PDB file of C-alpha atoms in Angstrom:
ATOM      1  CA  SER M  14      -0.063   0.009   0.250  1.00 63.00           C
ATOM      2  CA  ASP M  15       0.964   3.444  -0.572  1.00 82.00           C
ATOM      3  CA  LEU M  16       0.174   4.395   3.113  1.00 88.00           C
ATOM      4  CA  PRO M  17       3.103   6.482   4.971  1.00 92.00           C
ATOM      5  CA  ASP M  18       4.637   4.473   7.473  1.00 93.00           C
ATOM      6  CA  GLU M  19       3.584   6.710  10.430  1.00 95.00           C
ATOM      7  CA  ILE M  20      -0.207   6.114   9.716  1.00 95.00           C
ATOM      8  CA  LYS M  21       0.233   2.162   9.141  1.00 95.00           C
ATOM      9  CA  LYS M  22       2.003   2.331  12.746  1.00 96.00           C
ATOM     10  CA  GLU M  23      -1.227   3.631  14.109  1.00 97.00           C
ATOM     11  CA  LEU M  24      -3.691   1.597  12.482  1.00 97.00           C
ATOM     12  CA  LEU M  25      -1.431  -1.364  13.732  1.00 97.00           C
ATOM     13  CA  GLY M  26      -1.832   0.096  16.806  1.00 97.00           C
ATOM     14  CA  GLY M  27      -5.241  -0.010  16.920  1.00 97.00           C
ATOM     15  CA  GLU M  28      -5.975   3.769  16.649  1.00 97.00           C
ATOM     16  CA  LYS M  29      -9.476   5.097  15.702  1.00 98.00           C
ATOM     17  CA  PHE M  30      -9.589   6.980  12.428  1.00 98.00           C
ATOM     18  CA  LYS M  31     -12.314   8.870  10.097  1.00 99.00           C
ATOM     19  CA  VAL M  32     -12.484   8.314   6.464  1.00 98.00           C
ATOM     20  CA  THR M  33     -14.346  11.158   4.858  1.00 98.00           C
ATOM     21  CA  LEU M  34     -15.500  10.272   1.442  1.00 98.00           C
ATOM     22  CA  GLN M  35     -16.686  13.009  -0.670  1.00 98.00           C
ATOM     23  CA  ALA M  36     -18.613  12.495  -4.122  1.00 97.00           C
ATOM     24  CA  GLY M  37     -19.312  15.541  -5.951  1.00 94.00           C
ATOM     25  CA  GLU M  38     -20.779  17.725  -3.082  1.00 96.00           C
ATOM     26  CA  LEU M  39     -22.011  15.237  -0.942  1.00 97.00           C
ATOM     27  CA  ILE M  40     -19.972  13.535   1.826  1.00 98.00           C
ATOM     28  CA  GLU M  41     -19.763  10.703   4.070  1.00 98.00           C
ATOM     29  CA  GLU M  42     -17.908  10.064   7.146  1.00 98.00           C
ATOM     30  CA  ILE M  43     -16.968   6.604   8.611  1.00 98.00           C
ATOM     31  CA  ILE M  44     -15.449   5.802  11.823  1.00 99.00           C
ATOM     32  CA  GLY M  45     -13.020   2.544  12.573  1.00 98.00           C
ATOM     33  CA  GLU M  46     -10.038   1.502  14.077  1.00 98.00           C
ATOM     34  CA  GLY M  47      -6.973  -0.273  13.032  1.00 98.00           C
ATOM     35  CA  SER M  48      -5.663  -3.544  14.097  1.00 98.00           C
ATOM     36  CA  PRO M  49      -2.394  -5.404  14.561  1.00 98.00           C
ATOM     37  CA  ASP M  50      -3.330  -8.182  12.128  1.00 97.00           C
ATOM     38  CA  LEU M  51      -4.056  -5.677   9.344  1.00 96.00           C
ATOM     39  CA  PHE M  52      -1.640  -6.313   6.109  1.00 92.00           C
ATOM     40  CA  PHE M  53      -1.344  -3.505   3.465  1.00 90.00           C
ATOM     41  CA  ILE M  54      -0.789  -5.258   0.817  1.00 89.00           C
ATOM     42  CA  HIS M  55      -3.845  -4.830  -1.777  1.00 88.00           C
ATOM     43  CA  ARG M  56      -2.733  -2.170  -4.111  1.00 85.00           C
ATOM     44  CA  LYS M  57      -6.021  -1.313  -5.711  1.00 88.00           C
ATOM     45  CA  ASP M  58      -8.918  -2.063  -3.278  1.00 91.00           C
ATOM     46  CA  ILE M  59      -9.665  -0.858   0.475  1.00 92.00           C
ATOM     47  CA  VAL M  60     -12.231  -2.245   2.555  1.00 95.00           C
ATOM     48  CA  LEU M  61     -14.092  -0.834   5.690  1.00 96.00           C
ATOM     49  CA  ARG M  62     -15.616  -3.276   7.883  1.00 97.00           C
ATOM     50  CA  LYS M  63     -18.227  -3.247  10.593  1.00 97.00           C
ATOM     51  CA  SER M  64     -17.045  -6.589  11.862  1.00 97.00           C
ATOM     52  CA  GLU M  65     -13.608  -7.517  12.923  1.00 97.00           C
ATOM     53  CA  PHE M  66     -12.827  -9.868   9.756  1.00 97.00           C
ATOM     54  CA  ILE M  67      -9.495  -9.050   7.894  1.00 97.00           C
ATOM     55  CA  ASP M  68      -8.105  -9.689   4.750  1.00 96.00           C
ATOM     56  CA  ASP M  69      -5.851  -8.176   2.255  1.00 94.00           C
ATOM     57  CA  ARG M  70      -8.157  -5.591   1.411  1.00 95.00           C
ATOM     58  CA  THR M  71      -9.209  -4.193   5.188  1.00 96.00           C
ATOM     59  CA  LEU M  72      -7.923  -0.988   6.134  1.00 96.00           C
ATOM     60  CA  LEU M  73     -10.309  -0.390   9.047  1.00 98.00           C
ATOM     61  CA  VAL M  74     -12.524  -2.650  11.414  1.00 98.00           C
ATOM     62  CA  ASN M  75     -15.553  -1.998  13.685  1.00 98.00           C
ATOM     63  CA  CYS M  76     -16.836   0.820  11.667  1.00 98.00           C
ATOM     64  CA  ASP M  77     -19.875   2.474  12.439  1.00 98.00           C
ATOM     65  CA  LYS M  78     -21.322   2.262   8.867  1.00 96.00           C
ATOM     66  CA  ALA M  79     -21.615  -0.455   6.021  1.00 91.00           C
ATOM     67  CA  CYS M  80     -22.440   0.304   2.497  1.00 88.00           C
ATOM     68  CA  SER M  81     -26.028  -0.099   3.231  1.00 90.00           C
ATOM     69  CA  ASP M  82     -25.971   2.681   5.788  1.00 95.00           C
ATOM     70  CA  LEU M  83     -24.578   5.037   3.217  1.00 96.00           C
ATOM     71  CA  ASN M  84     -27.083   7.898   2.049  1.00 95.00           C
ATOM     72  CA  ARG M  85     -28.948   6.844  -1.094  1.00 96.00           C
ATOM     73  CA  GLU M  86     -27.991  10.217  -2.402  1.00 97.00           C
ATOM     74  CA  PHE M  87     -24.267   9.328  -2.092  1.00 97.00           C
ATOM     75  CA  ILE M  88     -24.528   5.954  -3.964  1.00 96.00           C
ATOM     76  CA  GLU M  89     -26.369   7.584  -6.649  1.00 96.00           C
ATOM     77  CA  GLU M  90     -23.661  10.180  -6.887  1.00 97.00           C
ATOM     78  CA  LEU M  91     -21.162   7.492  -7.324  1.00 95.00           C
ATOM     79  CA  LYS M  92     -22.789   5.528 -10.183  1.00 96.00           C
ATOM     80  CA  LYS M  93     -22.106   8.825 -12.465  1.00 97.00           C
ATOM     81  CA  PRO M  94     -19.210   8.142 -14.415  1.00 97.00           C
ATOM     82  CA  GLU M  95     -17.716  11.542 -14.278  1.00 97.00           C
ATOM     83  CA  THR M  96     -17.921  11.353 -10.467  1.00 97.00           C
ATOM     84  CA  LYS M  97     -14.584  11.677  -8.615  1.00 97.00           C
ATOM     85  CA  LEU M  98     -14.580  10.023  -5.314  1.00 97.00           C
ATOM     86  CA  TYR M  99     -12.141  11.592  -2.419  1.00 97.00           C
ATOM     87  CA  PHE M 100     -10.987   9.816   0.122  1.00 95.00           C
ATOM     88  CA  THR M 101      -9.846  11.242   3.280  1.00 96.00           C
ATOM     89  CA  LEU M 102      -8.271   9.340   6.520  1.00 96.00           C
ATOM     90  CA  GLU M 103      -7.754  11.113   9.916  1.00 97.00           C
ATOM     91  CA  LYS M 104      -6.562   9.923  12.934  1.00 97.00           C
ATOM     92  CA  LEU M 105      -9.089  10.762  16.051  1.00 96.00           C
TER      93      LEU M 105
END
């Protein structure tokens, strides 16, 4: 993964993080935590999980939202081919 080493260290320490997703003018925030069992090896996918399941795509576990919890307008915006998704990871 392209994450800075300091962020990886904090994630492996189980620190809490906020992910902000922006699509157009719409914003979703998801709170989750790291785990000492994270891999950071998948080059293309990131998964935020409500559970504690971990595979090579997992970035955060015990998140407060799943895809089904996201605002429907946000999902519809993501379906548009011209929409860019901006992803921000912030330690809490």
